[in-house]
Tab-separated table of C-alpha atoms and ligand atoms in Angstrom:
chain	number	residue	atom	x	y	z
A	227	MET	CA	-11.104	-5.698	14.406
A	228	LYS	CA	-9.300	-2.425	13.929
A	229	VAL	CA	-8.431	-1.150	10.374
A	230	TYR	CA	-6.179	1.175	9.118
A	231	VAL	CA	-5.731	1.997	5.487
A	232	MET	CA	-2.338	3.098	3.964
A	233	VAL	CA	-3.032	5.673	1.221
A	234	GLY	CA	-0.184	6.925	-0.918
A	235	ALA	CA	1.390	6.813	-4.233
A	236	PRO	CA	3.719	3.761	-5.510
A	237	GLY	CA	6.877	4.708	-3.933
A	238	ALA	CA	5.629	7.006	-1.189
A	239	GLY	CA	6.720	4.630	1.309
A	240	LYS	CA	3.528	3.374	2.598
A	241	GLY	CA	4.830	-0.395	2.393
A	242	THR	CA	7.741	0.565	4.657
A	243	GLN	CA	5.580	2.334	7.256
A	244	ALA	CA	2.721	-0.310	7.212
A	245	ALA	CA	5.367	-2.939	8.070
A	246	ILE	CA	6.713	-1.070	10.836
A	247	LEU	CA	3.316	-0.214	12.170
A	248	ALA	CA	1.838	-3.822	11.695
A	249	GLU	CA	5.110	-4.830	13.864
A	250	GLN	CA	4.658	-2.207	16.628
A	251	LEU	CA	0.932	-2.568	17.009
A	252	GLY	CA	0.404	-6.315	16.722
A	253	MET	CA	-1.751	-5.886	13.436
A	254	ARG	CA	-1.567	-7.854	10.057
A	255	HIS	CA	0.120	-6.215	7.079
A	256	LEU	CA	-2.069	-7.088	4.046
A	257	ALA	CA	-0.307	-5.630	1.104
A	258	SER	CA	-2.662	-5.997	-2.131
A	259	GLY	CA	0.700	-5.907	-4.607
A	260	ASP	CA	2.415	-8.532	-2.562
A	261	LEU	CA	-0.559	-10.946	-2.410
A	262	PHE	CA	-0.783	-10.482	-6.328
A	263	ARG	CA	2.646	-11.108	-6.846
A	264	GLU	CA	2.426	-14.329	-4.788
A	265	ALA	CA	-0.686	-15.405	-6.804
A	266	VAL	CA	1.459	-14.708	-10.115
A	267	ARG	CA	4.267	-16.814	-8.630
A	268	GLU	CA	1.763	-19.547	-7.913
A	269	GLY	CA	0.246	-19.321	-11.110
A	270	THR	CA	-3.523	-19.192	-9.558
A	271	PRO	CA	-6.209	-17.992	-11.805
A	272	VAL	CA	-6.219	-14.640	-9.910
A	273	GLY	CA	-2.394	-14.418	-10.533
A	274	LEU	CA	-2.816	-15.223	-14.406
A	275	GLU	CA	-5.846	-12.397	-14.391
A	276	ALA	CA	-3.543	-9.904	-12.386
A	277	LYS	CA	-0.386	-10.322	-14.181
A	278	ARG	CA	-1.994	-8.981	-17.497
A	279	TYR	CA	-2.438	-5.676	-15.855
A	280	MET	CA	0.288	-5.589	-13.460
A	281	ASP	CA	2.893	-5.730	-16.414
A	282	ARG	CA	1.629	-2.385	-17.745
A	283	GLY	CA	1.349	-0.577	-14.551
A	284	ALA	CA	-2.296	-0.687	-14.854
A	285	LEU	CA	-4.763	-1.684	-12.026
A	286	VAL	CA	-6.457	-4.878	-11.663
A	287	PRO	CA	-10.229	-4.771	-12.064
A	288	ASP	CA	-11.922	-3.948	-8.911
A	289	PRO	CA	-13.901	-7.146	-8.634
A	290	VAL	CA	-10.793	-9.304	-8.647
A	291	VAL	CA	-9.158	-6.915	-6.076
A	292	ILE	CA	-12.116	-6.829	-3.758
A	293	ALA	CA	-12.789	-10.755	-3.686
A	294	MET	CA	-9.098	-11.386	-2.803
A	295	ILE	CA	-9.216	-8.906	0.194
A	296	GLU	CA	-12.440	-9.990	1.495
A	297	GLU	CA	-11.038	-13.758	1.637
A	298	ARG	CA	-8.061	-12.509	3.477
A	299	LEU	CA	-10.354	-10.266	6.091
A	300	ASP	CA	-11.697	-13.879	7.125
A	301	ARG	CA	-8.553	-15.257	7.861
A	302	GLN	CA	-7.462	-16.160	11.563
A	303	ASP	CA	-4.464	-13.879	11.391
A	304	ALA	CA	-6.667	-10.884	10.732
A	305	ALA	CA	-8.813	-10.885	13.623
A	306	ALA	CA	-6.293	-8.678	15.647
A	307	GLY	CA	-6.754	-5.966	13.198
A	308	VAL	CA	-5.305	-5.389	9.698
A	309	ILE	CA	-3.111	-2.676	8.050
A	310	LEU	CA	-4.140	-2.617	4.427
A	311	ASP	CA	-1.628	-1.353	2.132
A	312	GLY	CA	-2.219	-0.717	-1.440
A	313	PHE	CA	-5.606	-1.270	-1.007
A	314	PRO	CA	-8.098	0.608	-1.469
A	315	ARG	CA	-6.900	2.457	-4.732
A	316	THR	CA	-10.257	3.380	-6.156
A	317	ARG	CA	-13.280	4.915	-4.821
A	318	PRO	CA	-15.503	1.828	-5.810
A	319	GLN	CA	-12.960	-0.319	-3.850
A	320	ALA	CA	-13.170	2.165	-0.515
A	321	GLU	CA	-17.079	1.673	-0.773
A	322	ALA	CA	-16.756	-2.271	-1.344
A	323	LEU	CA	-14.342	-2.110	1.845
A	324	ALA	CA	-16.776	-0.218	3.647
A	325	VAL	CA	-19.764	-2.663	2.787
A	326	ALA	CA	-17.426	-5.710	3.553
A	327	LEU	CA	-16.052	-4.519	6.906
A	328	ALA	CA	-19.793	-3.289	7.949
A	329	ARG	CA	-20.623	-7.175	7.613
A	330	ARG	CA	-18.015	-7.688	9.939
A	331	GLU	CA	-19.023	-5.123	12.357
A	332	ALA	CA	-15.930	-3.125	11.810
A	333	GLN	CA	-14.767	0.194	9.790
A	334	VAL	CA	-11.786	2.110	8.624
A	335	ASP	CA	-10.564	3.433	11.959
A	336	ALA	CA	-7.975	5.498	10.103
A	337	ALA	CA	-6.949	6.278	6.568
A	338	LEU	CA	-3.096	7.242	6.868
A	339	TYR	CA	-2.021	9.400	3.666
A	340	VAL	CA	1.794	9.555	3.020
A	341	GLY	CA	2.232	12.427	0.606
A	342	VAL	CA	5.499	12.749	-1.761
A	343	PRO	CA	5.866	15.153	-4.863
A	344	GLU	CA	5.620	13.279	-8.045
A	345	ASP	CA	9.282	13.880	-8.802
A	346	GLU	CA	10.578	12.338	-5.827
A	347	LEU	CA	8.170	9.412	-6.639
A	348	VAL	CA	9.775	8.803	-9.751
A	349	ARG	CA	13.417	9.044	-8.599
A	350	ARG	CA	12.614	6.674	-5.883
A	351	LEU	CA	10.828	4.093	-7.940
A	352	SER	CA	13.113	3.924	-10.693
A	353	GLY	CA	15.809	3.445	-8.507
A	354	ARG	CA	14.097	0.778	-6.296
A	355	TRP	CA	15.293	-2.974	-5.931
A	356	VAL	CA	13.652	-5.338	-3.698
A	357	CYS	CA	14.451	-8.758	-2.655
A	358	ARG	CA	13.267	-12.046	-3.736
A	359	ALA	CA	12.484	-13.798	-0.601
A	360	SER	CA	10.407	-10.805	1.157
A	361	GLY	CA	10.182	-7.695	-1.009
A	362	HIS	CA	12.698	-5.730	1.444
A	363	PRO	CA	13.206	-2.534	-0.468
A	364	TYR	CA	16.555	-0.952	-1.073
A	365	HIS	CA	17.582	2.156	-3.527
A	366	VAL	CA	20.493	2.308	-5.558
A	367	VAL	CA	21.518	5.908	-4.226
A	368	SER	CA	19.665	6.556	-0.814
A	369	LYS	CA	19.732	2.926	0.744
A	370	PRO	CA	22.017	0.545	-0.983
A	371	PRO	CA	22.593	-2.905	0.385
A	372	LEU	CA	25.807	-3.680	2.171
A	373	VAL	CA	26.728	-6.043	-0.456
A	374	THR	CA	25.620	-5.204	-4.082
A	375	GLY	CA	22.644	-7.289	-5.380
A	376	ILE	CA	22.099	-9.248	-1.967
A	377	CYS	CA	19.465	-8.344	0.770
A	378	ASP	CA	21.100	-7.406	4.101
A	379	ILE	CA	17.976	-8.876	5.974
A	380	ASP	CA	17.651	-12.399	4.338
A	381	GLY	CA	20.454	-12.815	2.043
A	382	SER	CA	18.286	-13.329	-0.940
A	383	GLU	CA	18.861	-11.689	-4.258
A	384	LEU	CA	17.549	-8.283	-5.410
A	385	TYR	CA	15.860	-7.671	-8.589
A	386	GLN	CA	14.189	-4.688	-9.878
A	387	ARG	CA	10.285	-5.079	-10.344
A	388	GLU	CA	8.958	-5.332	-14.132
A	389	ASP	CA	6.684	-2.048	-13.157
A	390	ASP	CA	9.506	-0.380	-11.609
A	391	ARG	CA	11.537	0.099	-15.181
A	392	PRO	CA	11.688	3.915	-15.635
A	393	GLU	CA	9.355	3.643	-18.973
A	394	THR	CA	6.561	1.890	-16.608
A	395	VAL	CA	6.886	4.318	-13.400
A	396	ARG	CA	5.414	7.250	-15.287
A	397	ALA	CA	2.620	5.124	-16.767
A	398	ARG	CA	1.829	3.882	-13.251
A	399	LEU	CA	1.532	7.099	-11.791
A	400	GLU	CA	-0.359	8.696	-14.292
A	401	GLN	CA	-2.939	6.031	-14.092
A	402	GLN	CA	-3.153	5.604	-10.152
A	403	LEU	CA	-2.680	9.153	-8.798
A	404	ALA	CA	-6.089	10.551	-9.876
A	405	PRO	CA	-8.015	7.223	-8.361
A	406	MET	CA	-5.751	7.722	-5.274
A	407	TYR	CA	-6.940	11.198	-4.904
A	408	ASP	CA	-10.607	9.837	-4.916
A	409	VAL	CA	-9.660	7.888	-2.065
A	410	ILE	CA	-8.318	10.572	-0.318
A	411	ASP	CA	-11.584	12.549	-0.706
A	412	HIS	CA	-13.581	9.594	0.318
A	413	TYR	CA	-11.754	9.162	3.513
A	414	THR	CA	-11.693	12.991	4.184
A	415	GLU	CA	-15.740	13.088	3.634
A	416	LEU	CA	-15.529	10.398	6.697
A	417	GLY	CA	-13.543	12.264	8.610
A	418	VAL	CA	-10.677	9.607	9.121
A	419	LEU	CA	-8.097	10.902	6.799
A	420	VAL	CA	-4.776	11.569	8.333
A	421	ALA	CA	-2.036	13.335	6.394
A	422	VAL	CA	1.448	12.845	6.748
A	423	ASP	CA	4.614	14.284	5.031
A	424	GLY	CA	6.105	11.382	3.505
A	425	THR	CA	9.631	13.153	2.544
A	426	GLN	CA	10.704	12.999	6.057
A	427	PRO	CA	12.829	10.257	7.341
A	428	ILE	CA	11.541	6.720	7.740
A	429	ALA	CA	11.266	6.990	11.572
A	430	ALA	CA	10.014	10.713	11.554
A	431	VAL	CA	7.055	9.563	9.416
A	432	THR	CA	6.254	6.537	11.548
A	433	GLU	CA	6.289	8.929	14.477
A	434	ALA	CA	3.817	11.181	12.792
A	435	LEU	CA	1.628	8.041	11.958
A	436	LEU	CA	1.767	6.897	15.694
A	437	ARG	CA	0.819	10.036	16.862
A	438	ALA	CA	-2.141	10.514	14.854
A	439	ILE	CA	-3.525	6.997	15.427
A	440	ALA	CA	-3.053	7.807	19.005
A	441	HIS	CA	-5.414	10.904	18.541
A	442	PRO	CA	-7.926	10.089	16.236
A	443	ALA	CA	-9.583	12.527	13.931
A	444	ARG	CA	-12.957	13.685	14.914
A	445	PRO	CA	-15.902	12.163	12.569
A	446	ALA	CA	-16.685	14.551	9.769
A	447	GLY	CA	-18.883	17.589	10.353
A	448	ARG	CA	-18.419	17.842	14.060
A	449	SER	CA	-16.539	21.097	15.107
A	450	GLU	CA	-14.231	21.694	17.754
A	451	ALA	CA	-16.178	23.629	19.714
A	452	ALA	CA	-19.333	21.405	19.863
B	569	AMP	P1	2.014	-2.352	-5.723
B	569	AMP	O1	2.977	-3.453	-5.078
B	569	AMP	O2	1.201	-2.138	-4.413
B	569	AMP	O3	2.710	-1.246	-6.228
B	569	AMP	O4	1.050	-3.142	-6.701
B	569	AMP	C1	1.601	-3.837	-7.871
B	569	AMP	C2	0.771	-3.752	-8.784
B	569	AMP	O5	-0.576	-4.593	-8.228
B	569	AMP	C3	-0.201	-2.461	-9.156
B	569	AMP	O6	0.616	-1.557	-9.965
B	569	AMP	C4	-1.592	-3.046	-9.747
B	569	AMP	O7	-1.320	-3.600	-11.036
B	569	AMP	C5	-1.762	-4.335	-9.030
B	569	AMP	N1	-2.730	-3.916	-7.741
B	569	AMP	C6	-2.314	-4.088	-6.083
B	569	AMP	N2	-3.043	-3.623	-5.416
B	569	AMP	C7	-4.225	-2.943	-6.173
B	569	AMP	C8	-5.508	-2.379	-5.980
B	569	AMP	N3	-5.950	-2.226	-4.823
B	569	AMP	N4	-6.504	-2.320	-7.115
B	569	AMP	C9	-5.876	-2.467	-8.213
B	569	AMP	N5	-4.673	-3.412	-8.569
B	569	AMP	C10	-3.929	-3.383	-7.529
């Protein structure tokens, strides 16, 4: 099973890129935030637990997230490979993922970091609206829908996520950036981190990611000359 991990702050565009890559590479896109929102909608025990944290822009405790992802890795549709989006978000999650994958004779083949400066993240997140049916993203200024309030793709209603309200956005970034840098360090140490400039147009970011995947980094510790 091939495994790619998307790394990036909320609003960096990693969900958009994960969806495109999954489609192009024939892999399963697993977005932890979407899985939690689904669980909240369905009112499952995981959903009820997660909601307490999500509404505040806080991270859901590691054991809850890890159990949910492990269960997904074992489903049939993950066999061709997965692109994890929004997980791991902390170093313990990254370490738990390594253990879970090793048990399945797999590993993280590449960690794809989409970098965007913080001010740009705030601008993007507080103007973001998503559709009810599938979470397709829009932006009030840079990517408005053709008809106000309606998704271009599936016609469902657009809404602003509770945690995309301006007052929650700063809190989310404050709480989530430090652990994200730990995750980046973890994958840098393993020699599988690829960093791309997330301020480029969507297609250029995709191209940079596909190029990086096609020419994977050398394992940590090996020099060019060796
Ligand atoms: P996202 O859609 O990725 O921004 O996730 C929405 C919310 O779900 C986050 O703000 C967290 O509360 C929670 N969440 C998603 N993924 C994780 C994770 N890997 N670890 C902890 N909490 C998560």
